[in-house]
Coordinates of N, CA and C in Angstrom, one line a residue:
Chain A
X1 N 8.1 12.5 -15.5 CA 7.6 11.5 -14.5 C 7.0 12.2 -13.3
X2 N 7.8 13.0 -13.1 CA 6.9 13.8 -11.9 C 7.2 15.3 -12.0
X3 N 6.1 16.2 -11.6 CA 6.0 17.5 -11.5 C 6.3 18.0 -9.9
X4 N 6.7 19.2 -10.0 CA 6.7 19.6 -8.8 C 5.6 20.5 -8.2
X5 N 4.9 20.0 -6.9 CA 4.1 21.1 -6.7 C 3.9 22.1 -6.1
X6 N 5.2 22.8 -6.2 CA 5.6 23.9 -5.7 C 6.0 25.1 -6.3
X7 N 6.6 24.3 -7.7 CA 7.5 25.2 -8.7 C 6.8 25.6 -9.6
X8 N 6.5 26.8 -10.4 CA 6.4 27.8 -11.1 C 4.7 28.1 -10.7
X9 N 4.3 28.6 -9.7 CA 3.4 28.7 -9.2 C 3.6 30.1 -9.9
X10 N 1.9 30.2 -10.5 CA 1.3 32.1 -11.5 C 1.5 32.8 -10.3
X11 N 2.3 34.2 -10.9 CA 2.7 35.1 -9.9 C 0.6 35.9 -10.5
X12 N 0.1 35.5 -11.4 CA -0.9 36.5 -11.7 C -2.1 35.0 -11.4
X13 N -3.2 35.5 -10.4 CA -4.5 34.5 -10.4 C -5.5 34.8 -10.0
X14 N -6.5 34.9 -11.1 CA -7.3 36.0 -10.7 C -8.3 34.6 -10.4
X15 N -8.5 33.5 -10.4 CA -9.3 32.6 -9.7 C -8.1 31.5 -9.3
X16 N -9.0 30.6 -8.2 CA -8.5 29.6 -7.6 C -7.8 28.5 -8.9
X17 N -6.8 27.8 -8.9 CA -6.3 26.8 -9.8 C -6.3 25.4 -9.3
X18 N -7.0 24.7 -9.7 CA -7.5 23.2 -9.4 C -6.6 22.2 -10.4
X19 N -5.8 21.4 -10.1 CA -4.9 20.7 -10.6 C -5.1 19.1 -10.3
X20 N -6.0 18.5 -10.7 CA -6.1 16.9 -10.5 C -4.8 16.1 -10.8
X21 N -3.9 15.8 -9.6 CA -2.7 14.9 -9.9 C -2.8 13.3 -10.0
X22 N -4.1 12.8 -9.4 CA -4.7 11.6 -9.6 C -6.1 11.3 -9.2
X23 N -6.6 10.5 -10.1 CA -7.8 9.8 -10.1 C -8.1 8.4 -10.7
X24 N -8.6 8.1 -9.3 CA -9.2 6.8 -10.0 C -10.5 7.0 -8.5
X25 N -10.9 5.3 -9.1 CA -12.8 5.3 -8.4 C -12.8 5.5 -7.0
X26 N -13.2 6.6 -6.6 CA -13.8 7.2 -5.4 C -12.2 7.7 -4.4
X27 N -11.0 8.6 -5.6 CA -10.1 9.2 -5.0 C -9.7 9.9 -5.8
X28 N -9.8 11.1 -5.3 CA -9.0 12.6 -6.5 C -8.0 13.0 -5.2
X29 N -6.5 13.1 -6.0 CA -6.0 14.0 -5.3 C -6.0 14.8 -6.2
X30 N -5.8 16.3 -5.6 CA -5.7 17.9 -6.5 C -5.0 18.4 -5.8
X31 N -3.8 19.4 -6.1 CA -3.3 20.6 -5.5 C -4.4 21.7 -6.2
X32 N -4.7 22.7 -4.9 CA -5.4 23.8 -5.1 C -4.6 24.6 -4.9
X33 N -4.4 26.2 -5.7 CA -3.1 27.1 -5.4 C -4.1 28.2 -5.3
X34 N -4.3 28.8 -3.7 CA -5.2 30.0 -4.1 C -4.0 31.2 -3.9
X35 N -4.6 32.2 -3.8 CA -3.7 33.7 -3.5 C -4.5 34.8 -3.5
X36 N -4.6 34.3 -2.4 CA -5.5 35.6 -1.3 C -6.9 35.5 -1.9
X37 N -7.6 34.4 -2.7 CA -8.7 34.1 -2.7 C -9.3 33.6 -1.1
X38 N -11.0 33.6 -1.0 CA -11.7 33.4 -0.2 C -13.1 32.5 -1.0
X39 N -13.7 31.9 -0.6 CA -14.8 31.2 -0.8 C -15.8 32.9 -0.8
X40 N -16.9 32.7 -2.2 CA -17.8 33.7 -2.3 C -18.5 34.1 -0.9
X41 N -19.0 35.4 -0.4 CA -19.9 35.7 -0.1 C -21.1 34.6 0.4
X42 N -21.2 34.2 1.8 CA -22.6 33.2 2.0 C -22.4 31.7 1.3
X43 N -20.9 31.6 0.8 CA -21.1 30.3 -0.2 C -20.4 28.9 1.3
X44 N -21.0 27.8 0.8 CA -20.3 27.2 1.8 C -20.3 25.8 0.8
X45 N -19.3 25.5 0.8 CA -18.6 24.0 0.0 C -19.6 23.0 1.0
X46 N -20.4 22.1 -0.2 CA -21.2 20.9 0.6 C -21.0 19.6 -0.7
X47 N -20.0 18.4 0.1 CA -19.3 17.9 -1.0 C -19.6 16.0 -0.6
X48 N -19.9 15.8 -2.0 CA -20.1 14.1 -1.3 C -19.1 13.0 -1.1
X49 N -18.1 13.6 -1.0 CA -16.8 13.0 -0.9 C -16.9 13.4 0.6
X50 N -15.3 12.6 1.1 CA -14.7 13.4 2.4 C -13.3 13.9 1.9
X51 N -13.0 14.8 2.7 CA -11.8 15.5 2.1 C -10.8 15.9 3.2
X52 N -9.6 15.1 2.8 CA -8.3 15.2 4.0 C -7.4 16.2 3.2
X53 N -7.6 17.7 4.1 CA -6.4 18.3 3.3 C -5.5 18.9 4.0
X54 N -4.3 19.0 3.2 CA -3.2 19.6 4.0 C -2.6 21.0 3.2
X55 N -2.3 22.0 3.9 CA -1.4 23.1 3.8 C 0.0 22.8 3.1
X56 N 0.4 23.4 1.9 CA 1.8 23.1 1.8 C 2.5 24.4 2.1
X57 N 1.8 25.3 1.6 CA 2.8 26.8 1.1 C 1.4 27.6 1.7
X58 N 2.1 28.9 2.6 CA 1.2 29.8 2.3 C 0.4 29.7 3.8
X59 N -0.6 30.4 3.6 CA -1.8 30.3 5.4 C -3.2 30.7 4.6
X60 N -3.9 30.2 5.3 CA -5.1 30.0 5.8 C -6.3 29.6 6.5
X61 N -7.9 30.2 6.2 CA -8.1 30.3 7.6 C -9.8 29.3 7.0
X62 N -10.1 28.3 7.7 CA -11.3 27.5 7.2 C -12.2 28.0 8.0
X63 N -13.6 28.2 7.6 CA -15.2 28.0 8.5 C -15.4 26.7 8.6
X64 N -15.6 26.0 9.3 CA -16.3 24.7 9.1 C -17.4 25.0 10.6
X65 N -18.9 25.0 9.8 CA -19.7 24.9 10.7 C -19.8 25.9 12.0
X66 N -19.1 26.8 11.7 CA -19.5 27.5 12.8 C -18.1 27.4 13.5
X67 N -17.1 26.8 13.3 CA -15.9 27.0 14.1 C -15.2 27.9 13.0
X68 N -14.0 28.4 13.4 CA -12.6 28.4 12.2 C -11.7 28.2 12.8
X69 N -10.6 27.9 11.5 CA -9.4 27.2 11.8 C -8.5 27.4 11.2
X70 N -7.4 28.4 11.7 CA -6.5 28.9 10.8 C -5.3 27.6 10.3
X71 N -4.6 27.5 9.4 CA -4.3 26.7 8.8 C -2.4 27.0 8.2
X72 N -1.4 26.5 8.6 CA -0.3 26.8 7.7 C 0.6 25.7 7.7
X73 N 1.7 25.9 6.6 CA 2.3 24.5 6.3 C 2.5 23.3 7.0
X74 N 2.0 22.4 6.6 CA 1.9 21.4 7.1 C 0.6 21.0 8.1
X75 N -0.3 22.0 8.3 CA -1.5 21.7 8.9 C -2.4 21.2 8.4
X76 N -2.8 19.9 8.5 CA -3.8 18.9 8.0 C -5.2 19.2 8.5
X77 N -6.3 18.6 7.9 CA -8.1 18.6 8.7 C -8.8 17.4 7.5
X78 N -9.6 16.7 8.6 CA -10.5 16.1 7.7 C -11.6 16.4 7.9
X79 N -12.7 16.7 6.7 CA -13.7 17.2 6.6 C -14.6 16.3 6.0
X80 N -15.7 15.7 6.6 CA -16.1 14.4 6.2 C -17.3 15.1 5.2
X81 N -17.8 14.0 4.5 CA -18.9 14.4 3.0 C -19.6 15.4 4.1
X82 N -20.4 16.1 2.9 CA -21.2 17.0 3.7 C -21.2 18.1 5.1
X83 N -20.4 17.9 5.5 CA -19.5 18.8 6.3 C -19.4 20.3 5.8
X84 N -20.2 21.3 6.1 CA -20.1 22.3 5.4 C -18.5 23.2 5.9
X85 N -18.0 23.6 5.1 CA -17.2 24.5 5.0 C -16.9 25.7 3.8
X86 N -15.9 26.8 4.3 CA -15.7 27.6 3.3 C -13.9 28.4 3.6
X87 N -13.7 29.1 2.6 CA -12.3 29.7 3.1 C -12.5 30.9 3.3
X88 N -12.1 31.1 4.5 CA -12.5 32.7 4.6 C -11.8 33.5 4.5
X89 N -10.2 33.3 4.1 CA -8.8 33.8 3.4 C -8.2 32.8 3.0
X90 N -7.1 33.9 2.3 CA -5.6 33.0 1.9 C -5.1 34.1 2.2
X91 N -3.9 34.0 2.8 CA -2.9 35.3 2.6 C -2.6 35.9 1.3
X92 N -2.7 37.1 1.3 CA -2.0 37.8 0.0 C -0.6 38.0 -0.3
X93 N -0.2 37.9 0.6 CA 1.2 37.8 0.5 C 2.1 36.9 -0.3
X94 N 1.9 35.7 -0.2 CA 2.3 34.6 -1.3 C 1.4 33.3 -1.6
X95 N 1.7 32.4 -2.7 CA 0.2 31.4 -3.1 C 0.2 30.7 -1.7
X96 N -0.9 30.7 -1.7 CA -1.0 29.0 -0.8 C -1.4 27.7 -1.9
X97 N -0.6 26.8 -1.1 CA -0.4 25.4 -1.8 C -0.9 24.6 -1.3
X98 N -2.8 24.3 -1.6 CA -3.1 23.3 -0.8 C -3.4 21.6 -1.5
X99 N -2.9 20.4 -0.7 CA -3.1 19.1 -1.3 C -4.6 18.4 -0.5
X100 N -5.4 18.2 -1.7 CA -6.7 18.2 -0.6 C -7.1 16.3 -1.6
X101 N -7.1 15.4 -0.4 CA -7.8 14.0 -1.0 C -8.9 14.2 -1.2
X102 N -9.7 13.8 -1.8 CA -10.8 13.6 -1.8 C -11.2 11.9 -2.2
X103 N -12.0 11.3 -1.0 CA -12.1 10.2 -1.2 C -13.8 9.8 -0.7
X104 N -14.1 8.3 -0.7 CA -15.6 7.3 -0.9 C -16.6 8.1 -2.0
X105 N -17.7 7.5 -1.8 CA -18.4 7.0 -2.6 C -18.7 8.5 -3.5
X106 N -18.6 9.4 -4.6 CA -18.9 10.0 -5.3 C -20.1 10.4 -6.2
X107 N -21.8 10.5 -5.9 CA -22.5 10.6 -6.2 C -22.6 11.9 -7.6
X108 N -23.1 11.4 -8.1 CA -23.1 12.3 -9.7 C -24.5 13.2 -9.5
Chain B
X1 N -7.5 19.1 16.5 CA -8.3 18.5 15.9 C -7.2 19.0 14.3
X2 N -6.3 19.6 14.3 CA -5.2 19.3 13.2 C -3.9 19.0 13.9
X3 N -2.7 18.3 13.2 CA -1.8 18.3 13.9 C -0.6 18.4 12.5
X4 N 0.5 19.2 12.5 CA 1.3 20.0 11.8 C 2.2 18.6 11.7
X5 N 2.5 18.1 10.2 CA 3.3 17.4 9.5 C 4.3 17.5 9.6
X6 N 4.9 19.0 9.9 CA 6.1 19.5 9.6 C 6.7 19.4 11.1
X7 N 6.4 19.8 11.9 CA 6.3 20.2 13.2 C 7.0 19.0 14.2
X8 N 7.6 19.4 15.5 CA 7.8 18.7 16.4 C 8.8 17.1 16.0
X9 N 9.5 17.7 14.7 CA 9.8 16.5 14.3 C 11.4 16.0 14.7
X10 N 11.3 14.5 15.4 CA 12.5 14.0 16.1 C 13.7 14.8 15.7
X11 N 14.8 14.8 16.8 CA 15.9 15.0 16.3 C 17.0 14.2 16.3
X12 N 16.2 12.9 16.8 CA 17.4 11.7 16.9 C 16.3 10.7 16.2
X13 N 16.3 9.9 15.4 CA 15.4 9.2 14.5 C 16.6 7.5 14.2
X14 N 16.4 7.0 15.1 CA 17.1 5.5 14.6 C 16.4 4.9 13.9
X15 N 15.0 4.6 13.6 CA 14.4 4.2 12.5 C 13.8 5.1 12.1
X16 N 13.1 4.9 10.9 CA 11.9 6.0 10.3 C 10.9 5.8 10.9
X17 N 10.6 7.0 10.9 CA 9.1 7.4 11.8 C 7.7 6.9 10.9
X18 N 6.9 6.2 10.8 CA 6.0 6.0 10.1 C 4.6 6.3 11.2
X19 N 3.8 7.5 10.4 CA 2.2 7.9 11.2 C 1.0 7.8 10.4
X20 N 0.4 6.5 10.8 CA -1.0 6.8 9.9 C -1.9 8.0 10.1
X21 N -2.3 9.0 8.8 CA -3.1 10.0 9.5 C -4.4 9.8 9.2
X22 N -4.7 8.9 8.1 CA -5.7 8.6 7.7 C -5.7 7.1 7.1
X23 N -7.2 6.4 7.5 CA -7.5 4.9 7.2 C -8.4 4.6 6.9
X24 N -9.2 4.2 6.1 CA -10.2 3.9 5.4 C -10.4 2.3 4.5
X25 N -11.3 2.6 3.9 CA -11.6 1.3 3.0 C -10.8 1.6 2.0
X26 N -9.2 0.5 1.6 CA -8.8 0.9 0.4 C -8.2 2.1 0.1
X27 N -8.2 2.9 1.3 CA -7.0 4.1 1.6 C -6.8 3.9 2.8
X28 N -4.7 4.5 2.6 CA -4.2 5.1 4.0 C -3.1 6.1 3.5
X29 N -3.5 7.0 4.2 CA -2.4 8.0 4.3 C -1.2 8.4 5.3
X30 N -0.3 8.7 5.1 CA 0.7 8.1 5.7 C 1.7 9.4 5.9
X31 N 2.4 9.8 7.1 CA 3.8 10.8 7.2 C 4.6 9.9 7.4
X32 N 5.7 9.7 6.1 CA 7.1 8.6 6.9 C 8.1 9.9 7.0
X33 N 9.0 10.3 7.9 CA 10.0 11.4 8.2 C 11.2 10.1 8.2
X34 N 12.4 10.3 7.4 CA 13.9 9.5 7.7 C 14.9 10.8 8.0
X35 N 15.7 10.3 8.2 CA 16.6 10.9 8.2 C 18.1 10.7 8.0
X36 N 18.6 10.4 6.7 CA 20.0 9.7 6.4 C 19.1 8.1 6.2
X37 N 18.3 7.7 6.5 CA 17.5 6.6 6.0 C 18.0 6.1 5.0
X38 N 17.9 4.8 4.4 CA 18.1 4.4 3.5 C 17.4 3.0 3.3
X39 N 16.7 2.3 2.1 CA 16.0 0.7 2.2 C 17.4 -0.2 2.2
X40 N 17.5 -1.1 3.3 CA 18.5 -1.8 3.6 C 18.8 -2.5 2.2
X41 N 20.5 -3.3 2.5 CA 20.8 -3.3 0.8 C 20.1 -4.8 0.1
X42 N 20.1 -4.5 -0.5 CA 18.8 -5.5 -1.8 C 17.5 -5.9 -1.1
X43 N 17.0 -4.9 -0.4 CA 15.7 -4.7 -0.1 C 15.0 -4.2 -1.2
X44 N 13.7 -4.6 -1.4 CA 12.7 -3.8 -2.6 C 11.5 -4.0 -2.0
X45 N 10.6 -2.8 -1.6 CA 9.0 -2.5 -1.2 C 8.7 -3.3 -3.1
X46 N 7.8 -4.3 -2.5 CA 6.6 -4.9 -3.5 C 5.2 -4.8 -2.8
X47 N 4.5 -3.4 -3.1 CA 3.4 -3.6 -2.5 C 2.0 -3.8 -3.1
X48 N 1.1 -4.7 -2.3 CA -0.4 -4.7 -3.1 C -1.0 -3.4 -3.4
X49 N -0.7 -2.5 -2.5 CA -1.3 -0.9 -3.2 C -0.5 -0.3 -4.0
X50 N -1.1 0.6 -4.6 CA -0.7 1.8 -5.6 C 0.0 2.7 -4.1
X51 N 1.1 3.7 -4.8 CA 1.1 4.1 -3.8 C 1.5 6.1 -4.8
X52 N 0.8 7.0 -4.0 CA 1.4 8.0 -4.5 C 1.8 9.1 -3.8
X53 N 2.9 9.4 -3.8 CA 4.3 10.2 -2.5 C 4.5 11.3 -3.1
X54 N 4.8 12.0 -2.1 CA 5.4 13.5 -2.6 C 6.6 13.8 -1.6
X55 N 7.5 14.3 -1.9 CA 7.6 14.8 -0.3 C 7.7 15.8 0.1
X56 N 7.9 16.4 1.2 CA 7.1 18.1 1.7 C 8.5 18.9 2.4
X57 N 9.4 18.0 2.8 CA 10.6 18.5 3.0 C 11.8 17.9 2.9
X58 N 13.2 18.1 3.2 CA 14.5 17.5 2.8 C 14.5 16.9 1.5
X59 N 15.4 15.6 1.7 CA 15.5 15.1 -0.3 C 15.6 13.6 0.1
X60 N 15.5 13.3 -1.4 CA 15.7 11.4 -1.2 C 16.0 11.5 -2.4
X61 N 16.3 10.1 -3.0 CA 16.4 9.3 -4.6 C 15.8 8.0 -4.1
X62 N 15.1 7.8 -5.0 CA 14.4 6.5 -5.1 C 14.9 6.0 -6.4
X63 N 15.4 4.4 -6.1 CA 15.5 3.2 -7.6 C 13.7 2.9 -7.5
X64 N 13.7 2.7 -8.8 CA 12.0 2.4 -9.7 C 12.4 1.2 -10.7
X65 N 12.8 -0.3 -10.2 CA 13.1 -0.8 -11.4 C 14.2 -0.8 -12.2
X66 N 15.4 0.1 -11.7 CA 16.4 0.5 -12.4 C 17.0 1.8 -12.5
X67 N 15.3 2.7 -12.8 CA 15.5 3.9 -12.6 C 15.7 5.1 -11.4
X68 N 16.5 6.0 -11.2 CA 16.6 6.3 -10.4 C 15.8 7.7 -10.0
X69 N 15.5 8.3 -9.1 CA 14.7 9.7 -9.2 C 14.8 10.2 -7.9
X70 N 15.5 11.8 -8.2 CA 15.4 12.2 -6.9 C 14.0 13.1 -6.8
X71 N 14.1 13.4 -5.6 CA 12.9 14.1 -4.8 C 13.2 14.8 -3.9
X72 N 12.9 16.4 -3.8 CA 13.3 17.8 -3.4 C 11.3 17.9 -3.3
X73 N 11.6 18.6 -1.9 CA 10.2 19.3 -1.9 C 9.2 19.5 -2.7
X74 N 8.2 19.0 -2.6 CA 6.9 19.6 -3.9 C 7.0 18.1 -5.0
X75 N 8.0 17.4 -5.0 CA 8.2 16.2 -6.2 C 7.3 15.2 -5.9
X76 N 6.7 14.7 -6.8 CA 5.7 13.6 -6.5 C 5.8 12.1 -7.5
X77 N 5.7 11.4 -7.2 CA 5.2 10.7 -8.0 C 4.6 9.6 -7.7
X78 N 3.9 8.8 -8.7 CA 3.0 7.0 -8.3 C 4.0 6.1 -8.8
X79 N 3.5 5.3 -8.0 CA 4.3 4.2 -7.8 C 3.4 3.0 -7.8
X80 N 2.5 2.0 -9.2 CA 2.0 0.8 -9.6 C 2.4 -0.1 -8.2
X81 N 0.8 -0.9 -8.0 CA 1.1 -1.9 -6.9 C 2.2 -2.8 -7.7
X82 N 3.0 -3.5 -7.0 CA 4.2 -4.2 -7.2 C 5.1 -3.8 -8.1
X83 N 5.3 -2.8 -8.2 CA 6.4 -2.0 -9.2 C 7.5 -1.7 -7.9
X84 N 8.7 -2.7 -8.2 CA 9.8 -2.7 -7.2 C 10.4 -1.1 -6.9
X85 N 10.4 -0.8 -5.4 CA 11.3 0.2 -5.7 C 11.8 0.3 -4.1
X86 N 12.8 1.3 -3.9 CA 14.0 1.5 -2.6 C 13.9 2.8 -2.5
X87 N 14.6 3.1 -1.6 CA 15.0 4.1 -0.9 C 16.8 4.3 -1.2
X88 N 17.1 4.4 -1.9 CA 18.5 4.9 -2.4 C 19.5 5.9 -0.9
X89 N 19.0 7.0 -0.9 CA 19.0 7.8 0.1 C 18.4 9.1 0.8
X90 N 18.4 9.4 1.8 CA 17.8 10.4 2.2 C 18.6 11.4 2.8
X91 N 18.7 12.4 2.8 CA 19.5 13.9 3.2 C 19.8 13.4 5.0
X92 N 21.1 13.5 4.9 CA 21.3 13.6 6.2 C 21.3 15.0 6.8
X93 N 21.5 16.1 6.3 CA 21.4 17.5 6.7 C 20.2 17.6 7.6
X94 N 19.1 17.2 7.0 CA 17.6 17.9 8.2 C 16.8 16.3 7.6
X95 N 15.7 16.1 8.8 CA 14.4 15.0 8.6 C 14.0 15.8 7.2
X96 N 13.6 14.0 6.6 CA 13.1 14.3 5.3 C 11.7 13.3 5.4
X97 N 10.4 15.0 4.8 CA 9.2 14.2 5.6 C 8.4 13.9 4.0
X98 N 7.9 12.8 3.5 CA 7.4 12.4 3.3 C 5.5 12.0 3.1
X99 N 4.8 12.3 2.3 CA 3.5 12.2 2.5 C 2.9 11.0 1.4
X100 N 2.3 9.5 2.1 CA 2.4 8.5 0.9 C 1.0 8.2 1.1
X101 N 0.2 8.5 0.2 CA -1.3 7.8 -0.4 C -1.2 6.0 -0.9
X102 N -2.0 5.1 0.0 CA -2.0 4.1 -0.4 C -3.0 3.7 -0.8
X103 N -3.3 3.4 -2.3 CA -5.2 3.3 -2.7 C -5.1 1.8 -3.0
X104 N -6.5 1.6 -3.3 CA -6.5 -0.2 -4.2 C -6.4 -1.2 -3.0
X105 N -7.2 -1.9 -3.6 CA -7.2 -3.3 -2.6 C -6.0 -3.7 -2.1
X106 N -6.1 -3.8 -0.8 CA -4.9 -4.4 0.1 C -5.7 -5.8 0.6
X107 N -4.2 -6.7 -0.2 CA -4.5 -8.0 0.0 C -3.9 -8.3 1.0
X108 N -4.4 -9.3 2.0 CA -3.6 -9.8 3.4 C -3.2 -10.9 3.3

């Protein structure tokens, strides 16, 4: 009935793990588990959703537009559609555990 | 322009703390922190939204109907609009913080 999303997090991740825990019309939530991943080189997430995410486990540090903003448990941001951002770490040290909403209108 | 879920959190709590962090069309997201909290007796939340909870620290057990289910860090689960359910109890040891997704039409 329910999973935990903290527990048995891959001690091995050689890419980011995207985990949809709900969806329905115009709301995904996902836990994302990075580990010491960063957004590519020049890449910047441009997304038609808005997206409220929070830190569970772990640190990190966002670009959004030209600011950054380091990030750890329990630190929330909303990032409205189109809003460019990217990650420009995760600590190596242990996973980070992020819960990121994603909600309105979802263009295909 | 973030503020830490975890953080700053009361040490004397006679009711539960309830914080909208986010509100939208057909979403809200929600920090409730209790502490030793409990839904008063033969109380049952019947709500018009879906609601989906996790919680991020301390513990609780929630009745579902009959069923009972505890919740330790990282546990999540949904909860059907009008699917009866309580608050059994919550850890008196440390604030127990909560994070609740309310989607679906809210009827007034």
């Amino acid at each position: 009935m329910t999973t935990n999303l903290l527990a048995n997090l891959p001690s091995n991740l050689p890419d980011e793990l995207f985990t949809t825990l709900l969806e329905v019309t115009n709301l995904r939530i996902e836990r994302i588990v990075s580990h010491g991943h960063s957004s590519p080189e020049g890449f910047w997430y441009d997304q038609d959703q808005h997206e409220w995410v929070v830190v569970l486990q772990g640190a990190a540090q966002l670009s959004i537009e030209g600011a950054t903003k380091e990030l750890k448990p329990g630190d929330h941001i909303k990032i409205p559609a189109h809003q460019k951002h990217r990650v420009e770490w995760t600590t190596p040290d242990e996973p980070t555990v992020w819960l990121a909403v994603f909600y309105g209108e979802a263009k295909s």
